[in-house]
Amino acid sequence: MKPKVYIAKPVPEPVITYISEHCDVRLWNSTEPIPQDVLYEEIASVDGVLLSHIDINESFLSTASNLKIVCNASVGYDNFDIEAMKKYNVLGTHTPGVLDDTVADLVFGLILTSARRLAELDRLVKDGNWEKGSDTPLFGRDVHHQTLGIIGLGRIGEKLVKRAKCGFDMNVLYYNRSRKPVVEETYDAKYTALDELLSQSDFVVLMTPLNPETEKMIGKREFHLMKPTAFFINGSRGGTVDEQALIDALQDGEIAGAGLDVFQQEPVDSNNPLLRMPNVVTLPHIGSATAQTRLDMAMLAAQNLVKGVTGEIPPNVVPELKQQRN
Ligand code: NAP
């Protein structure tokens, strides 16, 4: 008998075909989020689940009594309650690597859009407010030859360094849990203390995972250290920033602007003041959202799933669960 799996999000057809060769598959195929009662009914007897952005907590795990593996179609896994997964002896996987360039492109887009006011000026033209005369009020700020500070220099961070150095002749600083000698040597990126990075950078990019150590790691104190001309870019998770402190820093002119792909609450509440600030670029968490990359992510998640439910070791078990049984 084939193992039973549930796919809790729409995935491309080739992914379904591949999983179906090895597993008995049921799936949620609507663009609406799956209601919790439907999800819990579907997972009650499955061996594995493929999903993203659904909390894997005590109530999920206690519902799925046969579960061996949960496969995120994302690199971030802050939806995993690691201790609960250890308790229930359930493996968790993610999709590192296949999205690095796509996310780095988007984050660099946020840098350019913030500095050159692209979104704001696009609206100005479309609203019929492009007038003859001096364009001085439309001036932005340079990106090339400025200082980029990256907090969390991992797979995606390294791709940002490459873009900044090779494409834009930027001076690159980074702060990370561990030093990256190869990146330092290859791209002349300089490791600095966090406070030094904050006070020297023209663009501060946050790219750490969200976990108990990084939760709200950028807040009032950190914004206070930044230059009033600097831009803050968040491509990680909304929870890594104290969002109220960010709003205050923008309102008080402590920083010049922000480019945000992620928020404390997603989708963003329509009353969030960030949505009314012309110097803030807001995107709906689309870092990895290209057709090719989403296919690659879903296929990698599928490979993890098939391995996990057929007794093999999946390639992308998250580091905290590597000791778990297969
Ligand atoms: P990664 O390779 O694991 O890189 C994360 C880096 O953060 C690592 O270098 C890590 O240090 C560092 N780090 C972790 N905790 C830290 C701390 N407390 N202080 C300083 N540095 C710390 O992950 P990645 O693939 O680049 O992805 C990074 C994150 O981006 C994901 O976890 C996800 O949340 C986010 N993301 C967002 C989108 C989007 O759509 N906006 C898309 C993809 C990813 P070490 O090298 O020492 O481990």
Short mmCIF file of N, CA, C and O in Angstrom, two decimals, residues 227-273:
data_model
loop_
_atom_site.label_atom_id
_atom_site.label_comp_id
_atom_site.label_asym_id
_atom_site.label_seq_id
_atom_site.Cartn_x
_atom_site.Cartn_y
_atom_site.Cartn_z
N LYS A 227 21.41 56.02 10.34
CA LYS A 227 21.52 57.39 9.80
C LYS A 227 20.12 57.91 9.44
O LYS A 227 19.31 57.12 8.92
N PRO A 228 19.87 59.19 9.58
CA PRO A 228 18.55 59.70 9.17
C PRO A 228 18.33 59.62 7.66
O PRO A 228 17.20 59.71 7.19
N THR A 229 19.41 59.39 6.92
CA THR A 229 19.31 59.25 5.46
C THR A 229 19.22 57.79 5.03
O THR A 229 19.17 57.49 3.83
N ALA A 230 19.22 56.87 5.98
CA ALA A 230 19.31 55.45 5.63
C ALA A 230 17.93 54.83 5.40
O ALA A 230 16.91 55.30 5.92
N PHE A 231 17.95 53.75 4.61
CA PHE A 231 16.72 52.98 4.34
C PHE A 231 16.82 51.62 5.01
O PHE A 231 17.88 50.99 4.98
N PHE A 232 15.70 51.18 5.56
CA PHE A 232 15.64 49.86 6.18
C PHE A 232 14.84 48.93 5.27
O PHE A 232 13.72 49.25 4.86
N ILE A 233 15.44 47.78 4.95
CA ILE A 233 14.80 46.82 4.03
C ILE A 233 14.60 45.50 4.78
O ILE A 233 15.58 44.93 5.30
N ASN A 234 13.38 45.01 4.81
CA ASN A 234 13.15 43.72 5.47
C ASN A 234 12.66 42.67 4.48
O ASN A 234 11.55 42.75 3.95
N GLY A 235 13.52 41.66 4.25
CA GLY A 235 13.14 40.52 3.39
C GLY A 235 13.05 39.24 4.17
O GLY A 235 12.94 38.17 3.60
N SER A 236 13.11 39.32 5.50
CA SER A 236 13.15 38.09 6.32
C SER A 236 11.76 37.66 6.75
O SER A 236 11.05 36.97 6.01
N ARG A 237 11.34 38.08 7.91
CA ARG A 237 9.99 37.83 8.43
C ARG A 237 9.58 39.07 9.23
O ARG A 237 10.44 39.73 9.83
N GLY A 238 8.28 39.34 9.28
CA GLY A 238 7.81 40.52 10.00
C GLY A 238 8.19 40.49 11.47
O GLY A 238 8.47 41.53 12.07
N GLY A 239 8.28 39.29 12.05
CA GLY A 239 8.54 39.16 13.47
C GLY A 239 9.95 39.51 13.89
O GLY A 239 10.23 39.65 15.09
N THR A 240 10.87 39.68 12.94
CA THR A 240 12.25 40.03 13.31
C THR A 240 12.38 41.51 13.66
O THR A 240 13.41 41.95 14.16
N VAL A 241 11.32 42.27 13.38
CA VAL A 241 11.34 43.72 13.62
C VAL A 241 10.24 44.09 14.60
O VAL A 241 9.15 43.51 14.57
N ASP A 242 10.54 45.06 15.45
CA ASP A 242 9.50 45.66 16.27
C ASP A 242 8.78 46.68 15.36
O ASP A 242 9.29 47.77 15.11
N GLU A 243 7.63 46.27 14.85
CA GLU A 243 6.98 47.08 13.79
C GLU A 243 6.55 48.46 14.31
O GLU A 243 6.61 49.44 13.57
N GLN A 244 6.13 48.55 15.57
CA GLN A 244 5.75 49.86 16.11
C GLN A 244 6.98 50.77 16.17
O GLN A 244 6.89 51.96 15.87
N ALA A 245 8.13 50.20 16.54
CA ALA A 245 9.36 50.99 16.59
C ALA A 245 9.72 51.47 15.18
O ALA A 245 10.22 52.60 15.01
N LEU A 246 9.48 50.64 14.17
CA LEU A 246 9.74 51.04 12.78
C LEU A 246 8.83 52.21 12.39
O LEU A 246 9.28 53.20 11.80
N ILE A 247 7.56 52.09 12.74
CA ILE A 247 6.60 53.17 12.43
C ILE A 247 7.05 54.46 13.11
O ILE A 247 7.09 55.53 12.49
N ASP A 248 7.42 54.36 14.38
CA ASP A 248 7.87 55.54 15.13
C ASP A 248 9.12 56.15 14.48
O ASP A 248 9.22 57.37 14.33
N ALA A 249 10.07 55.29 14.11
CA ALA A 249 11.32 55.79 13.52
C ALA A 249 11.06 56.52 12.20
O ALA A 249 11.67 57.55 11.91
N LEU A 250 10.11 56.01 11.42
CA LEU A 250 9.77 56.66 10.15
C LEU A 250 9.04 57.97 10.42
O LEU A 250 9.32 59.00 9.78
N GLN A 251 8.11 57.96 11.37
CA GLN A 251 7.34 59.18 11.67
C GLN A 251 8.24 60.27 12.27
O GLN A 251 8.05 61.45 12.03
N ASP A 252 9.25 59.85 13.05
CA ASP A 252 10.14 60.82 13.71
C ASP A 252 11.32 61.22 12.83
O ASP A 252 12.18 61.99 13.27
N GLY A 253 11.39 60.68 11.62
CA GLY A 253 12.49 61.02 10.71
C GLY A 253 13.83 60.43 11.15
O GLY A 253 14.89 60.92 10.75
N GLU A 254 13.79 59.38 11.96
CA GLU A 254 15.06 58.76 12.37
C GLU A 254 15.70 57.99 11.23
O GLU A 254 16.91 57.76 11.23
N ILE A 255 14.87 57.52 10.29
CA ILE A 255 15.38 56.90 9.07
C ILE A 255 14.63 57.50 7.88
O ILE A 255 13.54 58.09 8.05
N ALA A 256 15.19 57.32 6.67
CA ALA A 256 14.62 58.00 5.50
C ALA A 256 13.45 57.25 4.89
O ALA A 256 12.57 57.85 4.26
N GLY A 257 13.45 55.92 5.03
CA GLY A 257 12.37 55.16 4.40
C GLY A 257 12.58 53.69 4.63
O GLY A 257 13.54 53.26 5.28
N ALA A 258 11.65 52.90 4.08
CA ALA A 258 11.74 51.45 4.28
C ALA A 258 11.19 50.73 3.06
O ALA A 258 10.32 51.25 2.35
N GLY A 259 11.71 49.53 2.86
CA GLY A 259 11.20 48.62 1.82
C GLY A 259 10.86 47.31 2.49
O GLY A 259 11.74 46.66 3.08
N LEU A 260 9.60 46.92 2.46
CA LEU A 260 9.15 45.79 3.28
C LEU A 260 8.42 44.75 2.43
O LEU A 260 7.44 45.06 1.75
N ASP A 261 8.91 43.51 2.52
CA ASP A 261 8.19 42.40 1.87
C ASP A 261 7.41 41.60 2.90
O ASP A 261 6.59 40.76 2.54
N VAL A 262 7.68 41.86 4.18
CA VAL A 262 7.09 41.06 5.25
C VAL A 262 6.62 41.95 6.39
O VAL A 262 7.18 43.03 6.61
N PHE A 263 5.62 41.49 7.11
CA PHE A 263 4.96 42.31 8.14
C PHE A 263 4.64 41.46 9.36
O PHE A 263 4.54 40.22 9.28
N GLN A 264 4.42 42.16 10.47
CA GLN A 264 4.04 41.48 11.71
C GLN A 264 2.79 40.65 11.48
O GLN A 264 2.69 39.51 11.86
N GLN A 265 1.79 41.28 10.85
CA GLN A 265 0.55 40.57 10.53
C GLN A 265 0.39 40.53 9.02
O GLN A 265 0.49 41.57 8.36
N GLU A 266 0.15 39.35 8.47
CA GLU A 266 0.00 39.22 7.01
C GLU A 266 -1.31 38.50 6.70
O GLU A 266 -1.60 37.48 7.35
N PRO A 267 -2.13 39.00 5.77
CA PRO A 267 -2.01 40.27 5.09
C PRO A 267 -2.06 41.45 6.07
O PRO A 267 -2.65 41.34 7.14
N VAL A 268 -1.47 42.57 5.65
CA VAL A 268 -1.38 43.74 6.52
C VAL A 268 -2.76 44.32 6.76
O VAL A 268 -3.56 44.43 5.83
N ASP A 269 -3.01 44.72 8.00
CA ASP A 269 -4.26 45.39 8.34
C ASP A 269 -4.33 46.73 7.57
O ASP A 269 -3.34 47.45 7.49
N SER A 270 -5.49 47.02 7.01
CA SER A 270 -5.60 48.24 6.18
C SER A 270 -5.38 49.52 7.00
O SER A 270 -5.14 50.58 6.44
N ASN A 271 -5.45 49.44 8.32
CA ASN A 271 -5.20 50.63 9.16
C ASN A 271 -3.73 50.80 9.52
O ASN A 271 -3.37 51.76 10.20
N ASN A 272 -2.88 49.89 9.08
CA ASN A 272 -1.46 49.99 9.44
C ASN A 272 -0.89 51.29 8.85
O ASN A 272 -0.96 51.52 7.64
N PRO A 273 -0.30 52.17 9.69
CA PRO A 273 0.23 53.45 9.21
C PRO A 273 1.30 53.30 8.12
O PRO A 273 1.48 54.21 7.30
#
